[in-house]
């Protein structure tokens, strides 16, 4: 069974530029999550989708971050414009359902903002 | 607000030793708890998932326990091997405004030496 796929794996941009990350969840998984992991910390949830609807985006900095999940399958997370403090690993996870199901994580995208 | 603490932050042991990693959380209203392993520069690998109604789960040399009332979980690793060297993250799955999310600890960095 294929795991969660993410691309790119690495990205270096200058501050004020824009960047987009892509995630393809495990086939059949209805729930998709984006987490941000700053060096030395545990991941922090940014947004949760159930199919193609947003369930929780309370911790997404909406002035610069946006995310979509068209057709309820793959998802894109965008940052525009980027700030230095956005340097982190962006992890995508998926689960079969919501609350009681195990979350499976992709390899992440390491973003460096200079 | 859920807070997750992991002790110790780092641990170095000789090969073959049995060891215990600790995780504590402040809000006992949880769906489940997951233990993950993270290798440097990699994503998260799920090790064990314990539902809130369960007391423990076992997988090979790993055993995780959950005491929801006291807000504690432990991960027991038997007969440690150099390949077990990684950062171990505890994550509590709790209720958000509209869905659920994992709240992570900052991890225990384990090094198993020959």
XYZ file of C-alpha atoms in Angstrom:
228
model
C 0.000 0.000 0.000
C 1.446 3.348 -1.011
C 1.987 5.839 1.784
C 1.348 9.561 1.953
C 3.236 11.340 -0.812
C 4.559 14.888 -0.574
C 6.486 17.165 -2.893
C 8.828 18.867 -3.091
C 11.030 17.386 -0.387
C 13.089 20.531 -0.002
C 12.521 24.169 -0.895
C 14.610 27.293 -0.351
C 13.038 30.679 -1.004
C 13.640 34.287 -0.068
C 11.319 36.119 2.305
C 8.257 37.662 0.661
C 8.273 35.008 -2.065
C 5.482 32.468 -2.392
C 5.663 28.673 -2.202
C 3.290 25.728 -2.570
C 3.416 22.216 -1.215
C 1.528 19.204 -2.524
C 0.201 16.153 -0.700
C -1.437 12.956 -1.931
C -2.961 10.925 0.909
C -3.304 7.190 1.214
C -6.021 5.935 -1.134
C -9.400 5.835 0.562
C -8.447 8.143 3.426
C -11.113 10.778 3.893
C -9.294 12.944 6.411
C -6.202 14.971 5.583
C -4.086 17.093 7.923
C -1.295 19.638 7.434
C 1.157 20.092 10.316
C 4.065 22.505 10.769
C 7.151 21.260 12.625
C 9.692 23.868 13.703
C 13.144 22.551 14.543
C 13.259 21.065 18.040
C 9.482 21.059 18.479
C 6.656 18.622 17.919
C 4.401 19.111 14.886
C 1.542 21.596 15.208
C -1.759 21.202 13.320
C -2.436 23.887 10.715
C -5.574 22.591 8.997
C -7.786 19.499 8.849
C -9.943 18.444 5.882
C -12.748 15.901 5.846
C -13.156 14.951 2.180
C -12.998 18.361 0.480
C -14.361 20.386 3.392
C -12.398 22.221 6.079
C -13.045 20.846 9.574
C -10.576 22.980 11.528
C -8.280 25.774 10.395
C -8.116 27.680 13.669
C -4.299 27.598 13.798
C -3.714 28.483 10.142
C -2.274 32.024 9.734
C -4.867 32.967 7.153
C -3.233 36.270 6.235
C -0.454 34.344 4.481
C -1.351 30.629 4.454
C -4.029 28.968 2.364
C -4.915 25.356 1.663
C -7.319 23.503 -0.546
C -8.346 19.938 -1.188
C -10.162 19.828 -4.471
C -12.150 16.661 -5.229
C -11.405 15.353 -1.747
C -8.130 13.681 -2.687
C -4.828 15.539 -2.938
C -4.199 18.863 -1.279
C -2.079 21.974 -1.711
C -0.746 24.260 1.029
C 0.438 27.711 -0.022
C 2.377 30.445 1.740
C 2.282 33.968 0.318
C 4.314 35.959 1.258
C 6.765 33.857 3.243
C 8.462 35.086 6.399
C 11.669 33.909 8.036
C 9.707 32.262 10.840
C 7.954 30.000 8.309
C 11.147 27.960 8.028
C 10.020 24.513 9.146
C 9.090 21.050 7.961
C 5.553 20.828 6.615
C 4.034 17.430 7.200
C 0.940 16.010 5.591
C -0.985 13.199 7.275
C -4.091 11.222 6.418
C -6.471 8.891 8.198
C -9.357 6.680 7.149
C -11.819 8.653 9.222
C -11.644 11.241 11.960
C -11.178 10.975 15.651
C -10.532 7.281 16.326
C -8.312 6.427 13.421
C -4.546 6.271 13.195
C -2.834 9.113 11.353
C -0.179 8.266 8.773
C 2.445 10.852 7.889
C 4.294 11.685 4.713
C 8.053 12.430 4.536
C 7.499 16.178 4.815
C 8.723 19.228 2.929
C 11.620 21.104 4.510
C 11.204 24.834 3.829
C 14.029 27.309 4.368
C 13.208 31.018 4.085
C 16.263 33.279 3.732
C -5.539 23.768 26.119
C -3.865 20.379 25.875
C -0.181 20.280 26.797
C 2.034 17.248 26.305
C 5.338 16.752 28.101
C 7.938 14.105 27.422
C 10.663 13.064 29.818
C 13.561 12.658 29.405
C 14.410 14.989 26.525
C 17.413 12.836 25.625
C 18.597 9.393 26.574
C 21.730 7.398 25.804
C 21.860 3.706 26.674
C 24.051 0.702 25.850
C 22.711 -1.907 23.478
C 20.518 -4.557 25.084
C 19.116 -2.366 27.821
C 15.377 -2.154 28.492
C 14.130 1.417 28.678
C 11.056 3.502 29.416
C 10.004 6.761 27.795
C 7.442 8.908 29.588
C 4.649 11.111 28.298
C 2.197 13.185 30.320
C -0.786 15.259 29.183
C -2.995 17.793 30.897
C -6.480 17.108 29.452
C -7.808 13.581 29.873
C -10.642 14.092 27.343
C -8.890 12.286 24.512
C -9.838 9.876 21.721
C -6.512 8.072 21.667
C -2.741 8.431 21.969
C -0.111 7.619 19.370
C 3.598 6.992 19.710
C 5.743 7.909 16.704
C 9.334 7.507 15.714
C 11.146 10.215 13.725
C 14.525 9.672 12.121
C 16.671 12.727 11.265
C 15.326 14.512 8.204
C 12.456 12.081 7.850
C 8.733 12.030 8.464
C 6.924 10.312 11.333
C 6.452 6.566 11.562
C 3.522 5.430 13.670
C 4.562 2.836 16.257
C 1.510 2.253 18.422
C -2.011 3.620 18.777
C -3.878 3.246 22.076
C -7.576 4.083 22.139
C -8.829 5.913 25.234
C -10.660 2.768 26.404
C -7.521 0.636 26.247
C -4.764 0.213 28.822
C -1.916 -0.970 26.613
C -0.766 -2.022 23.170
C 2.147 -4.200 22.118
C 4.095 -4.508 18.895
C 7.216 -6.649 18.879
C 9.686 -5.230 21.383
C 7.491 -2.191 22.031
C 4.801 -1.890 24.674
C 2.827 1.269 25.342
C 0.543 1.850 28.300
C -2.085 4.492 28.917
C -3.494 5.786 32.200
C -6.000 8.349 31.027
C -7.154 9.396 34.488
C -3.663 10.393 35.555
C -2.717 11.768 32.143
C 0.222 9.463 31.553
C 1.572 7.084 28.957
C 4.794 5.115 28.825
C 6.616 3.486 25.938
C 8.669 0.469 26.943
C 11.404 -0.730 24.582
C 12.838 -4.136 25.337
C 16.365 -5.226 24.460
C 17.283 -1.959 22.731
C 19.310 -2.019 19.493
C 21.383 0.659 17.696
C 18.644 0.752 15.039
C 16.239 2.058 17.683
C 18.170 5.338 17.775
C 15.717 8.083 16.802
C 13.435 10.701 18.314
C 10.281 9.299 19.862
C 7.195 11.505 19.880
C 4.045 11.084 21.924
C 0.865 12.607 20.475
C -2.536 12.942 22.125
C -5.601 12.954 19.872
C -8.179 15.315 21.313
C -11.148 17.435 20.377
C -10.774 20.669 18.430
C -13.363 23.267 17.503
C -14.716 21.200 14.652
C -12.772 17.972 14.543
C -9.799 16.372 16.177
C -6.068 16.941 16.232
C -2.860 15.455 17.515
C -1.045 17.507 20.143
C 2.588 16.486 20.243
C 5.244 16.518 22.893
C 8.725 17.752 22.000
C 10.082 14.210 21.918
C 12.739 12.043 23.525
C 15.943 11.731 21.525
C 17.232 8.186 22.009
C 20.719 6.950 21.232
C 21.533 3.266 21.623
C 25.253 2.620 21.625
C 27.154 -0.532 20.730
